[in-house]
Amino acid sequence: HSTAGGCNNFTTWRKNPWYTISCPQGGNTMVYITMFNPNQRGVVADINYHQIGFTIVKCAAGTISPASLSHDHQVVAKTTFWNKREVSLKVTLPPSGTPFILVPSTFFPQQLSSFHLRLRSAKPVRFQKVDAHYYTVDEVGEWKGKSAGGYQQLEANPQFTLTLTTDCTVHIFLEQLSGHGLPLASPA
């Protein structure tokens, strides 16, 4: 599975790598964050960087799993997405009992790229990658002809069976693809 989910305009945004930022000391914490692509000057003749950026979100307590983040998550700060080598942001994080989530991404989904993150702060901060322990299953269907039943003819729509072997929480996301196989931009 690709972790190139695109920005939070796309439902695939949850597929991006996630990092937590925790500010253990009381009071506001000023953090300088830089995301940059590896230097390609002198290596690649025609350098064309993807539009990169990152979003910082505040989640409810116990919501540090990409799958469990609701569509109405609170965006604390975000960069503009530029097709440059690096983007930076200075953000003041308020005291919080739960970590903030930093999600680096390209603007569009499925744009593969490596990146580096650098955080600087006058106060100690904890920064770590979220090890997402969840399973993802992707199924593709389409509403076409007789399978375009709509709500009035629900039984004509594509149907899928989900079988669970243990008690667990399941999150189901439905995304509509464009004619090019890319997700349409929508609230994530």
PDB file of C-alpha atoms in Angstrom:
ATOM      1  CA  HIS A   1       0.000   0.000   0.000  1.00  0.00           C
ATOM      2  CA  SER A   2       1.184   3.480  -0.825  1.00  0.00           C
ATOM      3  CA  THR A   3       1.475   5.949   2.034  1.00  0.00           C
ATOM      4  CA  ALA A   4       1.107   8.834  -0.445  1.00  0.00           C
ATOM      5  CA  GLY A   5      -2.431   9.868   0.510  1.00  0.00           C
ATOM      6  CA  GLY A   6      -2.322  13.518  -0.560  1.00  0.00           C
ATOM      7  CA  CYS A   7      -3.464  16.526   1.474  1.00  0.00           C
ATOM      8  CA  ASN A   8      -6.487  16.577   3.764  1.00  0.00           C
ATOM      9  CA  ASN A   9      -8.771  17.520   0.851  1.00  0.00           C
ATOM     10  CA  PHE A  10      -8.748  13.799   0.035  1.00  0.00           C
ATOM     11  CA  THR A  11     -10.161  10.903   2.060  1.00  0.00           C
ATOM     12  CA  THR A  12      -6.901   9.029   1.367  1.00  0.00           C
ATOM     13  CA  TRP A  13      -5.132  11.598   3.584  1.00  0.00           C
ATOM     14  CA  ARG A  14      -5.243   9.077   6.440  1.00  0.00           C
ATOM     15  CA  LYS A  15      -2.777   6.871   4.533  1.00  0.00           C
ATOM     16  CA  ASN A  16       0.075   9.375   4.998  1.00  0.00           C
ATOM     17  CA  PRO A  17       2.697   8.851   7.716  1.00  0.00           C
ATOM     18  CA  TRP A  18       1.670  10.320  11.085  1.00  0.00           C
ATOM     19  CA  TYR A  19       3.859  11.819  13.794  1.00  0.00           C
ATOM     20  CA  THR A  20       2.923  12.906  17.308  1.00  0.00           C
ATOM     21  CA  ILE A  21       4.170  16.115  18.904  1.00  0.00           C
ATOM     22  CA  SER A  22       3.872  16.196  22.694  1.00  0.00           C
ATOM     23  CA  CYS A  23       4.737  19.241  24.774  1.00  0.00           C
ATOM     24  CA  PRO A  24       5.357  17.905  28.310  1.00  0.00           C
ATOM     25  CA  GLN A  25       6.036  21.288  29.946  1.00  0.00           C
ATOM     26  CA  GLY A  26       3.160  23.612  30.850  1.00  0.00           C
ATOM     27  CA  GLY A  27       2.294  26.721  28.868  1.00  0.00           C
ATOM     28  CA  ASN A  28       2.423  27.411  25.162  1.00  0.00           C
ATOM     29  CA  THR A  29       5.265  25.882  23.148  1.00  0.00           C
ATOM     30  CA  MET A  30       6.642  27.578  20.028  1.00  0.00           C
ATOM     31  CA  VAL A  31       7.779  24.993  17.466  1.00  0.00           C
ATOM     32  CA  TYR A  32       9.551  25.592  14.154  1.00  0.00           C
ATOM     33  CA  ILE A  33       8.902  22.758  11.715  1.00  0.00           C
ATOM     34  CA  THR A  34      10.608  22.261   8.365  1.00  0.00           C
ATOM     35  CA  MET A  35       9.798  19.550   5.848  1.00  0.00           C
ATOM     36  CA  PHE A  36      12.219  19.117   2.976  1.00  0.00           C
ATOM     37  CA  ASN A  37      12.936  16.823   0.058  1.00  0.00           C
ATOM     38  CA  PRO A  38      16.421  15.365  -0.400  1.00  0.00           C
ATOM     39  CA  ASN A  39      18.671  17.623  -2.475  1.00  0.00           C
ATOM     40  CA  GLN A  40      18.501  16.565  -6.140  1.00  0.00           C
ATOM     41  CA  ARG A  41      20.685  19.346  -7.557  1.00  0.00           C
ATOM     42  CA  GLY A  42      23.505  17.832  -9.557  1.00  0.00           C
ATOM     43  CA  VAL A  43      21.814  14.408  -9.482  1.00  0.00           C
ATOM     44  CA  VAL A  44      18.703  15.005 -11.582  1.00  0.00           C
ATOM     45  CA  ALA A  45      18.944  17.159 -14.714  1.00  0.00           C
ATOM     46  CA  ASP A  46      15.358  18.441 -14.663  1.00  0.00           C
ATOM     47  CA  ILE A  47      14.313  18.865 -11.022  1.00  0.00           C
ATOM     48  CA  ASN A  48      10.553  18.810 -10.535  1.00  0.00           C
ATOM     49  CA  TYR A  49       9.529  18.638  -6.896  1.00  0.00           C
ATOM     50  CA  HIS A  50       5.991  17.620  -5.949  1.00  0.00           C
ATOM     51  CA  GLN A  51       3.863  20.123  -4.043  1.00  0.00           C
ATOM     52  CA  ILE A  52       4.648  19.309  -0.414  1.00  0.00           C
ATOM     53  CA  GLY A  53       3.270  20.511   2.889  1.00  0.00           C
ATOM     54  CA  PHE A  54       1.999  19.319   6.230  1.00  0.00           C
ATOM     55  CA  THR A  55      -1.004  19.633   8.489  1.00  0.00           C
ATOM     56  CA  ILE A  56      -1.103  19.646  12.289  1.00  0.00           C
ATOM     57  CA  VAL A  57      -4.328  18.385  13.837  1.00  0.00           C
ATOM     58  CA  LYS A  58      -5.665  18.149  17.352  1.00  0.00           C
ATOM     59  CA  CYS A  59      -7.479  14.945  18.102  1.00  0.00           C
ATOM     60  CA  ALA A  60      -9.822  13.888  20.841  1.00  0.00           C
ATOM     61  CA  ALA A  61      -8.326  11.846  23.667  1.00  0.00           C
ATOM     62  CA  GLY A  62      -7.459   8.323  22.552  1.00  0.00           C
ATOM     63  CA  THR A  63      -7.571   9.172  18.830  1.00  0.00           C
ATOM     64  CA  ILE A  64      -4.052   8.597  17.593  1.00  0.00           C
ATOM     65  CA  SER A  65      -4.987   6.092  14.907  1.00  0.00           C
ATOM     66  CA  PRO A  66      -5.410   7.379  11.347  1.00  0.00           C
ATOM     67  CA  ALA A  67      -8.462   5.169  10.920  1.00  0.00           C
ATOM     68  CA  SER A  68     -10.234   6.602  13.953  1.00  0.00           C
ATOM     69  CA  LEU A  69      -9.784  10.279  13.090  1.00  0.00           C
ATOM     70  CA  SER A  70     -13.174  11.781  12.346  1.00  0.00           C
ATOM     71  CA  HIS A  71     -13.880  13.979   9.336  1.00  0.00           C
ATOM     72  CA  ASP A  72     -14.327  16.984  11.625  1.00  0.00           C
ATOM     73  CA  HIS A  73     -10.854  16.889  13.157  1.00  0.00           C
ATOM     74  CA  GLN A  74      -9.493  20.229  14.348  1.00  0.00           C
ATOM     75  CA  VAL A  75      -6.749  21.624  12.105  1.00  0.00           C
ATOM     76  CA  VAL A  76      -4.353  23.566  14.345  1.00  0.00           C
ATOM     77  CA  ALA A  77      -2.048  24.736  11.544  1.00  0.00           C
ATOM     78  CA  LYS A  78      -1.070  23.861   7.999  1.00  0.00           C
ATOM     79  CA  THR A  79       1.437  24.997   5.441  1.00  0.00           C
ATOM     80  CA  THR A  80       0.786  26.125   1.933  1.00  0.00           C
ATOM     81  CA  PHE A  81       1.668  23.344  -0.508  1.00  0.00           C
ATOM     82  CA  TRP A  82       4.592  24.362  -2.728  1.00  0.00           C
ATOM     83  CA  ASN A  83       6.533  22.545  -5.425  1.00  0.00           C
ATOM     84  CA  LYS A  84       9.747  23.645  -3.738  1.00  0.00           C
ATOM     85  CA  ARG A  85      12.402  21.669  -1.924  1.00  0.00           C
ATOM     86  CA  GLU A  86      11.160  22.718   1.528  1.00  0.00           C
ATOM     87  CA  VAL A  87       8.275  24.247   3.457  1.00  0.00           C
ATOM     88  CA  SER A  88       8.410  25.651   6.979  1.00  0.00           C
ATOM     89  CA  LEU A  89       5.979  26.743   9.649  1.00  0.00           C
ATOM     90  CA  LYS A  90       6.251  28.431  13.030  1.00  0.00           C
ATOM     91  CA  VAL A  91       3.382  27.359  15.278  1.00  0.00           C
ATOM     92  CA  THR A  92       2.505  27.919  18.912  1.00  0.00           C
ATOM     93  CA  LEU A  93       1.038  24.775  20.439  1.00  0.00           C
ATOM     94  CA  PRO A  94      -1.185  25.317  23.489  1.00  0.00           C
ATOM     95  CA  PRO A  95      -1.017  23.072  26.556  1.00  0.00           C
ATOM     96  CA  SER A  96      -2.802  19.811  25.856  1.00  0.00           C
ATOM     97  CA  GLY A  97      -3.438  16.473  27.513  1.00  0.00           C
ATOM     98  CA  THR A  98      -3.218  14.684  24.158  1.00  0.00           C
ATOM     99  CA  PRO A  99      -0.506  14.915  21.486  1.00  0.00           C
ATOM    100  CA  PHE A 100      -0.839  16.906  18.303  1.00  0.00           C
ATOM    101  CA  ILE A 101      -0.610  14.968  15.050  1.00  0.00           C
ATOM    102  CA  LEU A 102       1.684  16.151  12.243  1.00  0.00           C
ATOM    103  CA  VAL A 103       0.814  14.719   8.826  1.00  0.00           C
ATOM    104  CA  PRO A 104       3.321  15.426   6.014  1.00  0.00           C
ATOM    105  CA  SER A 105       2.069  14.914   2.476  1.00  0.00           C
ATOM    106  CA  THR A 106       2.161  15.848  -1.158  1.00  0.00           C
ATOM    107  CA  PHE A 107      -0.834  17.839  -2.354  1.00  0.00           C
ATOM    108  CA  PHE A 108      -2.176  15.075  -4.615  1.00  0.00           C
ATOM    109  CA  PRO A 109      -2.475  11.380  -3.705  1.00  0.00           C
ATOM    110  CA  GLN A 110      -0.163   8.743  -5.184  1.00  0.00           C
ATOM    111  CA  GLN A 111       2.817  11.102  -5.615  1.00  0.00           C
ATOM    112  CA  LEU A 112       5.713   9.119  -4.186  1.00  0.00           C
ATOM    113  CA  SER A 113       8.564  11.040  -2.598  1.00  0.00           C
ATOM    114  CA  SER A 114      10.925  10.840   0.344  1.00  0.00           C
ATOM    115  CA  PHE A 115      11.106  13.662   2.871  1.00  0.00           C
ATOM    116  CA  HIS A 116      12.833  14.823   6.030  1.00  0.00           C
ATOM    117  CA  LEU A 117      11.274  16.590   9.017  1.00  0.00           C
ATOM    118  CA  ARG A 118      13.085  18.930  11.409  1.00  0.00           C
ATOM    119  CA  LEU A 119      11.583  20.368  14.601  1.00  0.00           C
ATOM    120  CA  ARG A 120      13.125  23.106  16.719  1.00  0.00           C
ATOM    121  CA  SER A 121      11.822  24.437  20.002  1.00  0.00           C
ATOM    122  CA  ALA A 122      13.140  26.311  23.029  1.00  0.00           C
ATOM    123  CA  LYS A 123      11.286  23.810  25.244  1.00  0.00           C
ATOM    124  CA  PRO A 124      11.601  20.023  25.185  1.00  0.00           C
ATOM    125  CA  VAL A 125       9.103  18.330  22.864  1.00  0.00           C
ATOM    126  CA  ARG A 126       8.531  14.656  22.129  1.00  0.00           C
ATOM    127  CA  PHE A 127       8.292  13.770  18.458  1.00  0.00           C
ATOM    128  CA  GLN A 128       7.674  10.232  17.235  1.00  0.00           C
ATOM    129  CA  LYS A 129       6.257   8.341  14.303  1.00  0.00           C
ATOM    130  CA  VAL A 130       2.862   6.746  14.864  1.00  0.00           C
ATOM    131  CA  ASP A 131       3.146   3.022  14.311  1.00  0.00           C
ATOM    132  CA  ALA A 132      -0.230   2.396  12.720  1.00  0.00           C
ATOM    133  CA  HIS A 133      -1.366  -1.094  13.702  1.00  0.00           C
ATOM    134  CA  TYR A 134      -4.436  -1.453  11.577  1.00  0.00           C
ATOM    135  CA  TYR A 135      -5.457  -3.459   8.594  1.00  0.00           C
ATOM    136  CA  THR A 136      -6.659  -1.919   5.366  1.00  0.00           C
ATOM    137  CA  VAL A 137      -8.753  -3.642   2.755  1.00  0.00           C
ATOM    138  CA  ASP A 138      -9.572  -1.815  -0.465  1.00  0.00           C
ATOM    139  CA  GLU A 139     -12.472  -2.909  -2.613  1.00  0.00           C
ATOM    140  CA  VAL A 140     -13.574  -1.272  -5.847  1.00  0.00           C
ATOM    141  CA  GLY A 141     -17.151  -1.245  -7.082  1.00  0.00           C
ATOM    142  CA  GLU A 142     -19.152   0.968  -9.373  1.00  0.00           C
ATOM    143  CA  TRP A 143     -22.646   2.253  -9.785  1.00  0.00           C
ATOM    144  CA  LYS A 144     -23.441   1.594 -13.409  1.00  0.00           C
ATOM    145  CA  GLY A 145     -26.517   0.393 -15.227  1.00  0.00           C
ATOM    146  CA  LYS A 146     -28.519  -1.975 -13.013  1.00  0.00           C
ATOM    147  CA  SER A 147     -26.110  -1.528 -10.088  1.00  0.00           C
ATOM    148  CA  ALA A 148     -27.013   2.185  -9.890  1.00  0.00           C
ATOM    149  CA  GLY A 149     -29.982   1.523  -7.638  1.00  0.00           C
ATOM    150  CA  GLY A 150     -29.681   4.575  -5.422  1.00  0.00           C
ATOM    151  CA  TYR A 151     -31.452   4.656  -2.075  1.00  0.00           C
ATOM    152  CA  GLN A 152     -34.836   3.661  -3.533  1.00  0.00           C
ATOM    153  CA  GLN A 153     -33.456   0.376  -4.924  1.00  0.00           C
ATOM    154  CA  LEU A 154     -30.815  -0.348  -2.324  1.00  0.00           C
ATOM    155  CA  GLU A 155     -30.669  -4.056  -3.138  1.00  0.00           C
ATOM    156  CA  ALA A 156     -29.458  -3.254  -6.691  1.00  0.00           C
ATOM    157  CA  ASN A 157     -26.325  -1.477  -5.405  1.00  0.00           C
ATOM    158  CA  PRO A 158     -22.994  -3.310  -5.095  1.00  0.00           C
ATOM    159  CA  GLN A 159     -22.793  -5.199  -1.797  1.00  0.00           C
ATOM    160  CA  PHE A 160     -19.816  -6.499   0.137  1.00  0.00           C
ATOM    161  CA  THR A 161     -19.563  -8.995   2.988  1.00  0.00           C
ATOM    162  CA  LEU A 162     -17.461  -8.188   6.032  1.00  0.00           C
ATOM    163  CA  THR A 163     -16.534 -11.058   8.345  1.00  0.00           C
ATOM    164  CA  LEU A 164     -14.692 -10.402  11.602  1.00  0.00           C
ATOM    165  CA  THR A 165     -12.950 -13.116  13.608  1.00  0.00           C
ATOM    166  CA  THR A 166     -12.566 -11.043  16.783  1.00  0.00           C
ATOM    167  CA  ASP A 167     -14.170  -8.086  18.515  1.00  0.00           C
ATOM    168  CA  CYS A 168     -12.740  -4.876  17.092  1.00  0.00           C
ATOM    169  CA  THR A 169     -13.603  -1.401  15.896  1.00  0.00           C
ATOM    170  CA  VAL A 170     -14.180  -1.041  12.163  1.00  0.00           C
ATOM    171  CA  HIS A 171     -14.073   2.220  10.232  1.00  0.00           C
ATOM    172  CA  ILE A 172     -15.484   2.215   6.710  1.00  0.00           C
ATOM    173  CA  PHE A 173     -14.626   5.015   4.304  1.00  0.00           C
ATOM    174  CA  LEU A 174     -16.312   5.411   0.947  1.00  0.00           C
ATOM    175  CA  GLU A 175     -14.546   7.474  -1.664  1.00  0.00           C
ATOM    176  CA  GLN A 176     -15.657   8.318  -5.157  1.00  0.00           C
ATOM    177  CA  LEU A 177     -12.905   8.142  -7.761  1.00  0.00           C
ATOM    178  CA  SER A 178     -12.516  10.478 -10.698  1.00  0.00           C
ATOM    179  CA  GLY A 179     -12.341   9.084 -14.224  1.00  0.00           C
ATOM    180  CA  HIS A 180      -8.552   8.929 -13.794  1.00  0.00           C
ATOM    181  CA  GLY A 181      -8.679   6.581 -10.796  1.00  0.00           C
ATOM    182  CA  LEU A 182      -7.758   9.336  -8.335  1.00  0.00           C
ATOM    183  CA  PRO A 183      -9.952  10.236  -5.365  1.00  0.00           C
ATOM    184  CA  LEU A 184     -12.103  13.299  -5.808  1.00  0.00           C
ATOM    185  CA  ALA A 185     -11.297  16.108  -3.389  1.00  0.00           C
ATOM    186  CA  SER A 186     -13.705  16.055  -0.481  1.00  0.00           C
ATOM    187  CA  PRO A 187     -13.687  16.648   3.262  1.00  0.00           C
ATOM    188  CA  ALA A 188     -11.438  13.969   4.740  1.00  0.00           C
TER     189      ALA A 188
END
